[in-house]
Coordinates of C-alpha atoms in Angstrom, one line a residue:
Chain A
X1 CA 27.3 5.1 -8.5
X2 CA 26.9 1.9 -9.9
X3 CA 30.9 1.3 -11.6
X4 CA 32.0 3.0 -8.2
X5 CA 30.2 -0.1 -6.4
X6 CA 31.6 -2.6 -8.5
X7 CA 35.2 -1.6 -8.3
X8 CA 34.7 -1.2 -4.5
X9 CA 32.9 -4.4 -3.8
X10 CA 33.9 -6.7 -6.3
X11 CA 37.7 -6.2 -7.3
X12 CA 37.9 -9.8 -8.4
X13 CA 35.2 -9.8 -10.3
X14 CA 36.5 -7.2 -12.6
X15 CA 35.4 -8.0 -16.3
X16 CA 33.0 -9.5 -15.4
X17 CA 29.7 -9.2 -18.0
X18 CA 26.6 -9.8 -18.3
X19 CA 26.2 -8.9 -22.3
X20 CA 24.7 -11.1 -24.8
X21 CA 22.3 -12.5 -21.0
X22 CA 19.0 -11.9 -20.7
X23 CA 18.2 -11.3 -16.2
X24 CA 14.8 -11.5 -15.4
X25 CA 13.8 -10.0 -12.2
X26 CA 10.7 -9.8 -9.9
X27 CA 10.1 -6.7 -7.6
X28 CA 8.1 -5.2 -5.1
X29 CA 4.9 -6.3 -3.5
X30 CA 1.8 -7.8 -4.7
X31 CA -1.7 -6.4 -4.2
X32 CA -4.2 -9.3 -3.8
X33 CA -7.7 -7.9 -4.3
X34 CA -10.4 -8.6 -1.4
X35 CA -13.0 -6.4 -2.9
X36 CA -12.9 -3.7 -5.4
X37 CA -11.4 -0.9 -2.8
X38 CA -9.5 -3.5 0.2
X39 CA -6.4 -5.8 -0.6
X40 CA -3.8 -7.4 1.1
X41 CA -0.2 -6.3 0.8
X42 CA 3.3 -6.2 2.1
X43 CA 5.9 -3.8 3.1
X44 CA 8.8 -4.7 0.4
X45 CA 9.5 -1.5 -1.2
X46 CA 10.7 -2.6 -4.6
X47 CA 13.8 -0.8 -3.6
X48 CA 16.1 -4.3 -3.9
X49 CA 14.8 -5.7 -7.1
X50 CA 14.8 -2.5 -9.0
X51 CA 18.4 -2.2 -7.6
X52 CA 19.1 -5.8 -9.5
X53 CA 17.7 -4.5 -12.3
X54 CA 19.7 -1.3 -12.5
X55 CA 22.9 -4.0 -11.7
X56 CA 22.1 -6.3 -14.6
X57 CA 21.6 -3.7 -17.1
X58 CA 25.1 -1.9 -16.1
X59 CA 26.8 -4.8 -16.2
X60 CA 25.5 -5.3 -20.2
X61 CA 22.7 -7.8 -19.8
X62 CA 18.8 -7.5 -21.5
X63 CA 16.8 -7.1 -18.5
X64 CA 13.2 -7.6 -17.6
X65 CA 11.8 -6.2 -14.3
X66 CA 8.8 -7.3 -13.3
X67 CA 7.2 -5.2 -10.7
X68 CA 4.4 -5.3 -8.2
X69 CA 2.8 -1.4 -7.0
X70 CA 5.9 0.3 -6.0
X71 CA 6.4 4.0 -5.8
X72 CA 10.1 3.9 -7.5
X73 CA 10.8 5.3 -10.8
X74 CA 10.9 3.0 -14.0
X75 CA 14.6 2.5 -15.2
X76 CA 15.7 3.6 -18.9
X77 CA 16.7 0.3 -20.7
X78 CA 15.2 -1.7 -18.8
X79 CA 12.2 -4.0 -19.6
X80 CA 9.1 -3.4 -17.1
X81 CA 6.0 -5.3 -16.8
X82 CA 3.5 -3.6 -13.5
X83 CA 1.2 -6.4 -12.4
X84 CA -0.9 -6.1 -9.1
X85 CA -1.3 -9.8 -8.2
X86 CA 0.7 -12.8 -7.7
X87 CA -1.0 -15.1 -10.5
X88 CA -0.3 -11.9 -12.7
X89 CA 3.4 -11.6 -11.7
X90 CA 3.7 -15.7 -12.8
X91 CA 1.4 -14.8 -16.3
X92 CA 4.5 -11.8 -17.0
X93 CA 7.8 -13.8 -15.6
X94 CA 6.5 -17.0 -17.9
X95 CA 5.8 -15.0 -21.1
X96 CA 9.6 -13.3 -20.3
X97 CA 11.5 -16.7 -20.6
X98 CA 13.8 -17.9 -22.1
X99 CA 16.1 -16.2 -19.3
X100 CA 19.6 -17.1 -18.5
X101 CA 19.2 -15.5 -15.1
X102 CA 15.8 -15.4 -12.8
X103 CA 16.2 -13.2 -9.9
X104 CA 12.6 -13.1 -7.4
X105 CA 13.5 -10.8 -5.4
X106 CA 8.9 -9.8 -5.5
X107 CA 7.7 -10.3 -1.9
X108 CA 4.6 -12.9 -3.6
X109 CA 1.9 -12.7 -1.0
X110 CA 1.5 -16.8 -0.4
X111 CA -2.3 -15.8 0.2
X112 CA -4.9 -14.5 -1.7
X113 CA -8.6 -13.7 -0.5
X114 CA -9.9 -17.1 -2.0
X115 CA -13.1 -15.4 -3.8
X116 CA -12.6 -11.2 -4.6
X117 CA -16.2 -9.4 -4.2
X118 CA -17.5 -7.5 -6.9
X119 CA -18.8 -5.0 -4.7
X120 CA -17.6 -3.4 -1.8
X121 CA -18.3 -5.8 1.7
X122 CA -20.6 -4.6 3.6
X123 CA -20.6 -5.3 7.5
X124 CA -23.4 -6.0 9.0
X125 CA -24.3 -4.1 12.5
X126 CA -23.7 -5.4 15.4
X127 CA -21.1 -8.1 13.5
X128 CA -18.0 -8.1 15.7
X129 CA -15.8 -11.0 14.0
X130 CA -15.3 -12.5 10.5
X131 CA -12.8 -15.1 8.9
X132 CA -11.6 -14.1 5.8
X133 CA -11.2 -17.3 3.1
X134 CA -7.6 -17.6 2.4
X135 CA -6.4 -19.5 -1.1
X136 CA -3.1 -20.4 -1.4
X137 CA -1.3 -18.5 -4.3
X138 CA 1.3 -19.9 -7.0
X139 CA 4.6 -20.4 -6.2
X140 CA 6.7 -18.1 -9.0
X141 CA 9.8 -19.5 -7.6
X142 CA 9.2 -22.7 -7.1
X143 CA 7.6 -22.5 -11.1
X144 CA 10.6 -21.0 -12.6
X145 CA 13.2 -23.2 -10.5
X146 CA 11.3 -26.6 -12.1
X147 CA 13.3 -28.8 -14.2
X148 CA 12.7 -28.5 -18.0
X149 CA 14.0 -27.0 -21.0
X150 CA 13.0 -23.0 -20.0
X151 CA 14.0 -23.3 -17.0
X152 CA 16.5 -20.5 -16.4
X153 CA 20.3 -21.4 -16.0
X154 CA 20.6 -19.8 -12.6
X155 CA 17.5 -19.1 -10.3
X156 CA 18.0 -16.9 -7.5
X157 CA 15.2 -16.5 -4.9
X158 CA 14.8 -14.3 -1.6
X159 CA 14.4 -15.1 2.1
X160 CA 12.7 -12.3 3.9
X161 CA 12.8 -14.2 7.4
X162 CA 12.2 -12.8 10.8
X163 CA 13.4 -15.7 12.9
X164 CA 15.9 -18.9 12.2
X165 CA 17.2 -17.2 8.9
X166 CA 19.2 -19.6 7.8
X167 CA 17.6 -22.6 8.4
X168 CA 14.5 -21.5 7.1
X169 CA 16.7 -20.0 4.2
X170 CA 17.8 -23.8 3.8
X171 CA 14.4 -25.7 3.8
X172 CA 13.6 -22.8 0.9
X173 CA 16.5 -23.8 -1.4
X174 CA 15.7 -27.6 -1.5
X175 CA 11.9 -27.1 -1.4
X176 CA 11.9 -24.6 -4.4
X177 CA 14.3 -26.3 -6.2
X178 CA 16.2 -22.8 -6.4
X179 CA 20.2 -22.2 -7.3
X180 CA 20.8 -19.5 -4.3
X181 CA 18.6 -18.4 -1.9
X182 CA 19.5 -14.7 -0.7
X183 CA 18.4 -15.0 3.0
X184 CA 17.8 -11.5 5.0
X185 CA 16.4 -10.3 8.4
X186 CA 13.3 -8.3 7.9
X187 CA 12.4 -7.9 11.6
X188 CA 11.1 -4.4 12.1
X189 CA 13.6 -3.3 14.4
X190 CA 16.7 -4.0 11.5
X191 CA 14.9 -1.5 8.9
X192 CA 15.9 -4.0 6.0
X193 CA 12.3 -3.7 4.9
X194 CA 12.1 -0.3 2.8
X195 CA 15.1 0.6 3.8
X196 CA 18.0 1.4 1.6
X197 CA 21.2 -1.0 3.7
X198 CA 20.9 -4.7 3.7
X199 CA 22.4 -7.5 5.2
X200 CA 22.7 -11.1 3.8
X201 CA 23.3 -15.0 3.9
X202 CA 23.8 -16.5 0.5
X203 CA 22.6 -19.9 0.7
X204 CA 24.0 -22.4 -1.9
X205 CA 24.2 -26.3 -2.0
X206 CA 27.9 -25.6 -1.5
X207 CA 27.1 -23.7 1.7
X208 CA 26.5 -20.4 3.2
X209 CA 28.2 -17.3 3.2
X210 CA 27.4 -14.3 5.6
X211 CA 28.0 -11.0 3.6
X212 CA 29.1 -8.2 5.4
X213 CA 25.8 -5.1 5.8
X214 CA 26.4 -2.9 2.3
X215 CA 23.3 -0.5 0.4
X216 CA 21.1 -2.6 -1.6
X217 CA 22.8 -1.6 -4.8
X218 CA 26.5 -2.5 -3.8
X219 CA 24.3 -6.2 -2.6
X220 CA 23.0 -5.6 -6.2
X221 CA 26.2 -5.6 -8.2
X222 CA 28.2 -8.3 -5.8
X223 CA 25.3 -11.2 -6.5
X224 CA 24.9 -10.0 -10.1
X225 CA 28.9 -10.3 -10.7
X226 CA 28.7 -14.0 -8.6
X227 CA 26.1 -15.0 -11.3
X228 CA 28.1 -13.7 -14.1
X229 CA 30.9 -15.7 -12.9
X230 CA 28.6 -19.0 -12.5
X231 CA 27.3 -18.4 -15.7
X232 CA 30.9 -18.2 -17.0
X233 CA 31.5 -21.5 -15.1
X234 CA 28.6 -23.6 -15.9
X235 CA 29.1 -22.4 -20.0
X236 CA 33.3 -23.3 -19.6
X237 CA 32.2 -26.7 -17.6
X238 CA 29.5 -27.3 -20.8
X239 CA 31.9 -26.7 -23.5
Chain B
X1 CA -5.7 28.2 -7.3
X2 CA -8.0 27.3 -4.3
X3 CA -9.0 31.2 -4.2
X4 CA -9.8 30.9 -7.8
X5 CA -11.8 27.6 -7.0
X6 CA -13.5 29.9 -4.8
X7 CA -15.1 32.3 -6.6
X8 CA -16.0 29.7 -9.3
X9 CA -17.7 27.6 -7.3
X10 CA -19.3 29.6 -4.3
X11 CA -20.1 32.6 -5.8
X12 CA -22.8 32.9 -3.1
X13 CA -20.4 31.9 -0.2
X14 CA -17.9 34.7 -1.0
X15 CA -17.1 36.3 3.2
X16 CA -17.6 32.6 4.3
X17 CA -14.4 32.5 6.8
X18 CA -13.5 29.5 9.2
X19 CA -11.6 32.1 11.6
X20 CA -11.1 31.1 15.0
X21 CA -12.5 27.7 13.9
X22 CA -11.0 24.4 14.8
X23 CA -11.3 21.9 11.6
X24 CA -10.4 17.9 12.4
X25 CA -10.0 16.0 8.7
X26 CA -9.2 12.5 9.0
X27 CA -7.0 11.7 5.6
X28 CA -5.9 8.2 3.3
X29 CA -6.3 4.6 4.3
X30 CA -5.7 2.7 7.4
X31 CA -3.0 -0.4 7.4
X32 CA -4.0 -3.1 9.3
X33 CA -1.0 -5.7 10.3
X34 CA -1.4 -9.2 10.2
X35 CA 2.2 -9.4 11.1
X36 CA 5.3 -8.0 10.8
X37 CA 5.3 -7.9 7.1
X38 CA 1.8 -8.2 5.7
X39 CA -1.1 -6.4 6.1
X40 CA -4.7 -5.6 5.2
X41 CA -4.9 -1.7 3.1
X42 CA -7.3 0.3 1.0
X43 CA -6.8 1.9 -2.5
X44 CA -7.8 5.6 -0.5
X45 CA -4.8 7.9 -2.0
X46 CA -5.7 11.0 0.6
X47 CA -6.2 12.8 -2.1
X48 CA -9.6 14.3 -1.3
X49 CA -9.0 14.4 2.8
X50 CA -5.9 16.5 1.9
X51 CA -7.6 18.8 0.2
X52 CA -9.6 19.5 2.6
X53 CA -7.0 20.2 5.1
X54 CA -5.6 22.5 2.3
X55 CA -9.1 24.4 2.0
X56 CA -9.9 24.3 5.0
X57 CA -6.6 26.5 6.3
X58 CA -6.9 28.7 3.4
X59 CA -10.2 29.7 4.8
X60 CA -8.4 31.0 7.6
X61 CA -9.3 27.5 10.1
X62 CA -6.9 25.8 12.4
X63 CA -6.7 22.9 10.6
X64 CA -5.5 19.1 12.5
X65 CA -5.3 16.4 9.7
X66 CA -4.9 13.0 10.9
X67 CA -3.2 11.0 8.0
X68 CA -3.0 7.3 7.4
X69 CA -0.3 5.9 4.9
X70 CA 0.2 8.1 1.7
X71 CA 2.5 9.7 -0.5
X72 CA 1.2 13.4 0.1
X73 CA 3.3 16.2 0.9
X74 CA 2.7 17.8 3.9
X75 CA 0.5 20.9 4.1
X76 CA 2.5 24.0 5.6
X77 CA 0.2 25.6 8.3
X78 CA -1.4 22.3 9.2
X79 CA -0.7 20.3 12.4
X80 CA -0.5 16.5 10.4
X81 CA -0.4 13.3 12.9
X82 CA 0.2 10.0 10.6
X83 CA -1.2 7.3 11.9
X84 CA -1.3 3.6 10.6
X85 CA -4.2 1.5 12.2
X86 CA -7.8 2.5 12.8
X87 CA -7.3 2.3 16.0
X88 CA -4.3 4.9 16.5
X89 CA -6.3 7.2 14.2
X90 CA -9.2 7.3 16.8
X91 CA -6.6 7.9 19.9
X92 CA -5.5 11.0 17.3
X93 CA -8.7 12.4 16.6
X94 CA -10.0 11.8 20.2
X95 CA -6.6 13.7 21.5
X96 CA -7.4 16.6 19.5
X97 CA -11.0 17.7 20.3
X98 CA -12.0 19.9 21.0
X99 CA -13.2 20.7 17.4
X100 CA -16.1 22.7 15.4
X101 CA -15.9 20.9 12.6
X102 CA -14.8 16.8 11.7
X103 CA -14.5 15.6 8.7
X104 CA -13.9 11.7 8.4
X105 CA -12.8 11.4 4.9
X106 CA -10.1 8.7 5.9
X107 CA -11.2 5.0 4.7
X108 CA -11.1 3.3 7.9
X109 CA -10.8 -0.4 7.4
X110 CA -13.7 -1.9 9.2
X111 CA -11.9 -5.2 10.1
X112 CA -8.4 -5.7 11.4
X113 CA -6.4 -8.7 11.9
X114 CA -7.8 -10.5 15.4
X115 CA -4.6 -11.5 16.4
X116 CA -1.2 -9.7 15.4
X117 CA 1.3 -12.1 14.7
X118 CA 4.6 -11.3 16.0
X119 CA 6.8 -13.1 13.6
X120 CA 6.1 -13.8 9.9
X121 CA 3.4 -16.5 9.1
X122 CA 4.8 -19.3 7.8
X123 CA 2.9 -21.6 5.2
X124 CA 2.9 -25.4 5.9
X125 CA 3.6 -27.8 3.1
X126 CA 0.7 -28.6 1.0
X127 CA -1.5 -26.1 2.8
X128 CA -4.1 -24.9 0.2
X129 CA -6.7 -22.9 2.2
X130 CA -6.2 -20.9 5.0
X131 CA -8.8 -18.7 7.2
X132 CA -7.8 -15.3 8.5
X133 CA -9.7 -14.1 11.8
X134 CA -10.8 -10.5 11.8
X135 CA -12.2 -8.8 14.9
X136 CA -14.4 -5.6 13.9
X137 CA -12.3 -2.0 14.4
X138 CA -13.2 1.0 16.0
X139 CA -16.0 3.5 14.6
X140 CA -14.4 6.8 14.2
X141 CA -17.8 8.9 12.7
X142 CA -19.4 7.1 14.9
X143 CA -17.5 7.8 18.3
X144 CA -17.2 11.4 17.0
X145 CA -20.8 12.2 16.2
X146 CA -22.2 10.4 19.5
X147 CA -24.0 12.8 21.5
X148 CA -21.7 14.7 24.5
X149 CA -20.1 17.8 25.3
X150 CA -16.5 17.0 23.0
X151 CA -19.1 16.6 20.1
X152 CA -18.2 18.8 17.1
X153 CA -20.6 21.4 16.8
X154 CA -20.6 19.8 12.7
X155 CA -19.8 15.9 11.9
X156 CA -19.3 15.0 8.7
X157 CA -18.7 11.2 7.4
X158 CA -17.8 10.1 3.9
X159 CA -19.6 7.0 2.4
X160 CA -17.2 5.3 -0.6
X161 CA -19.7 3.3 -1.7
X162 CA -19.9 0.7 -5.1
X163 CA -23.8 0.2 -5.9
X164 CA -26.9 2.0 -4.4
X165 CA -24.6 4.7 -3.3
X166 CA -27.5 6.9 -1.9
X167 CA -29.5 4.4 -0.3
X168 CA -26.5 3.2 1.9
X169 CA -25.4 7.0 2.8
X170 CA -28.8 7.6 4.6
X171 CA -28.3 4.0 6.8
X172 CA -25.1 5.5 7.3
X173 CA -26.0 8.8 8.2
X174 CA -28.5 7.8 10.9
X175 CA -26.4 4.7 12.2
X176 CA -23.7 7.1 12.6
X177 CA -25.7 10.1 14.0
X178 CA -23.2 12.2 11.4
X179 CA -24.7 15.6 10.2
X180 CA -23.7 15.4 6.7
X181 CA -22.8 12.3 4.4
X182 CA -20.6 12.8 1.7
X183 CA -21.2 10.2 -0.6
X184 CA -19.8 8.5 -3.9
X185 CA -19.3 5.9 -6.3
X186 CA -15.9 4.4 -5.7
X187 CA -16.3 1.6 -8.6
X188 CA -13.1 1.5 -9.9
X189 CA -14.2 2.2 -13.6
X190 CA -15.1 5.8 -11.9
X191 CA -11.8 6.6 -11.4
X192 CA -12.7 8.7 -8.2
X193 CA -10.5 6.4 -5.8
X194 CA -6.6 7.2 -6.4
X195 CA -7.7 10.1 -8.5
X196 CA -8.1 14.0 -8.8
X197 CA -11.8 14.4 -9.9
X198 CA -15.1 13.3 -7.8
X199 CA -19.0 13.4 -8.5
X200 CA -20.5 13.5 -4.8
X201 CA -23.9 13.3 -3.6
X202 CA -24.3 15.4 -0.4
X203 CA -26.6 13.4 2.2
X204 CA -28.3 15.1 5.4
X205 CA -31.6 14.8 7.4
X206 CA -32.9 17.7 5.0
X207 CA -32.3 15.6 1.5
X208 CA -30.2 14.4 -1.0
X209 CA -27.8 17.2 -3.0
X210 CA -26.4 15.6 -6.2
X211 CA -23.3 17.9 -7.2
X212 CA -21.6 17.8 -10.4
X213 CA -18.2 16.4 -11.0
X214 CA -15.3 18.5 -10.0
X215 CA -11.8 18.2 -8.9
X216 CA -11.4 16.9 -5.5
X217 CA -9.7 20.4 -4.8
X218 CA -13.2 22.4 -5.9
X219 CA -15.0 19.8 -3.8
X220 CA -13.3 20.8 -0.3
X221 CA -13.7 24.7 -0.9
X222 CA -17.2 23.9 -1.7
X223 CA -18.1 21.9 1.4
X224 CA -16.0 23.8 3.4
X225 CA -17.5 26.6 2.2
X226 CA -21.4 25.2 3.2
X227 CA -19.6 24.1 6.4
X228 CA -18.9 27.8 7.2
X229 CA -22.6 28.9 6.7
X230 CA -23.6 26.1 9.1
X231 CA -21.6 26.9 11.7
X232 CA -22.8 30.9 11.1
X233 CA -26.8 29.8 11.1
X234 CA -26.2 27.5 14.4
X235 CA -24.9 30.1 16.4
X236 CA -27.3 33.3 15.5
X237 CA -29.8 30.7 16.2
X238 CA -28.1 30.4 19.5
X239 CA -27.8 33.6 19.9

């Protein structure tokens, strides 16, 4: 379980806590409506982010999940807002500030269909191509990461890459204005996506650091201890 | 039960037997890629095309369900092939003619991506609209119910429709060359998509049936049921 994970994983990190910190936490997909029965949508299973969640609230912290359509079970103690759509998943992790800690771990579609029919779309015969209007989406990470006073102590994003990781992983952190990026192959062929194993890069102004291929909860509790320690840190540094 | 449903609703079809009859049910949505991470889906939950299957087989039919993506158990006593695209689902259905009966109940996306990308899209900076090329999939109902000696001796389509239901079941019908249309009203404040109760209208060159609402399980031993008698008529009149 959980305590087994931390002892095994994170022996320094012993005593670390996350008590008296509120983590909030994006998971899953997002459904973005093209008409009332088509949408687009992605293969994250939700499986990462609800493991943060269950991380957070074991180590003592008030956490909010908020989670796009995912078949996984809803966690006792924690906080969980369901939303559908990227600008939904924004409306939900804005109203959930303050936050010490935001995690987007929520594979946001950057695309929505730019207008969503009413009714169903009909094809007409003999019509053998279409171009679907594409509008970009808003940027959750990017939104939380801004400076200003609710801006969340630490913000932690996601990399789901399937080429140049790291650099890509890179570009992310400074364009987003994000803490850490967590950087990870989802290439078909490494079953990341859905799967229950991972294998990461943190990527930090400080640098990167290649973690060794653990189960997403053990990844869950070794980034949640790291931002219990930075949040120790930044509050020591402060005082 | 399903024999319970039975002698509720087909009081007149109790002896009706598929026997020695080969059923083909196509089941749930299609996922179209656009690449390896994103892709175009439906809100079909397989719900209805399931219960078919399950109908079907419990009136004694060797039953072949061809499943796209849901979270359904599988039926014991059914040979299931899941499939993901349109297209694989029309090698499936093709590959196992032939059949007496089909029944398209799967909701085929009509478009697919034109081009699959092999790695994940990126976004460029500052990109606000973008325009996704579709190219037109496969007709399933349509390549089943054409004219030839694989035919099904019975092809039956489904129309999930949001507005003027009827109306676009009989284009659909004749476009298709199907025998029977099932038809309904997928509007999501029916409830019918994703859940266990429909209201159908039954659509063929002889009229218009408008059934009441009843569970989706009722619904299969009922058209299975009218399926049977077809089958019977057709062959003492080619006797």
């Amino acid at each position: 379980d959980i305590a087994d994970a931390i002892e095994r994983v994170l022996p320094s990190a012993q005593g670390t806590s996350l008590v008296g910190r509120h983590v909030l936490i994006t998971s899953g997909p997002t459904y973005e409506p093209i008409d009332p029965v088509r949408y687009i949508a992605n293969r994250s299973s939700g499986k990462q982010g609800h493991a943060l969640a269950r991380a957070a609230k074991d180590m003592g912290a008030r956490v909010t999940l908020i989670s796009g359509p995912t078949h996984l079970p809803d966690i006792p103690g924690v906080t969980t807002a369901k939303v559908e759509t990227a600008a939904d998943m924004l409306d939900a992790a804005l109203g959930a500030l303050p936050a010490d800690v935001a995690i987007c771990a929520a594979a946001v579609a950057d695309w929505r269909a730019a207008t969503q029919a009413m009714e169903k779309l009909k094809k007409e015969e003999g019509q053998t191509a279409l171009s679907l209007a594409l509008a970009r989406n808003p940027d959750i990470l990017a939104t939380l990461a801004a400076p200003g006073a609710r801006r969340p102590t630490l913000v932690i994003g996601f990399a789901a890459e399937t080429e140049t990781i790291i650099t890509h992983a890179q570009e992310k952190l400074s364009r987003k204005g994000a803490d850490w990026i967590v950087a990870n192959d989802v290439s078909p062929d490494t079953g990341i996506m859905g799967g229950d194993r991972t294998e990461v890069h943190l990527v930090s102004a400080s640098g990167v650091e290649d973690w060794p291929a653990m189960s997403k909860d053990e990844m869950a509790v070794k980034l949640l201890g790291r931002a219990a320690e930075a949040l120790q840190t930044m509050q020591l540094a402060a005082e």
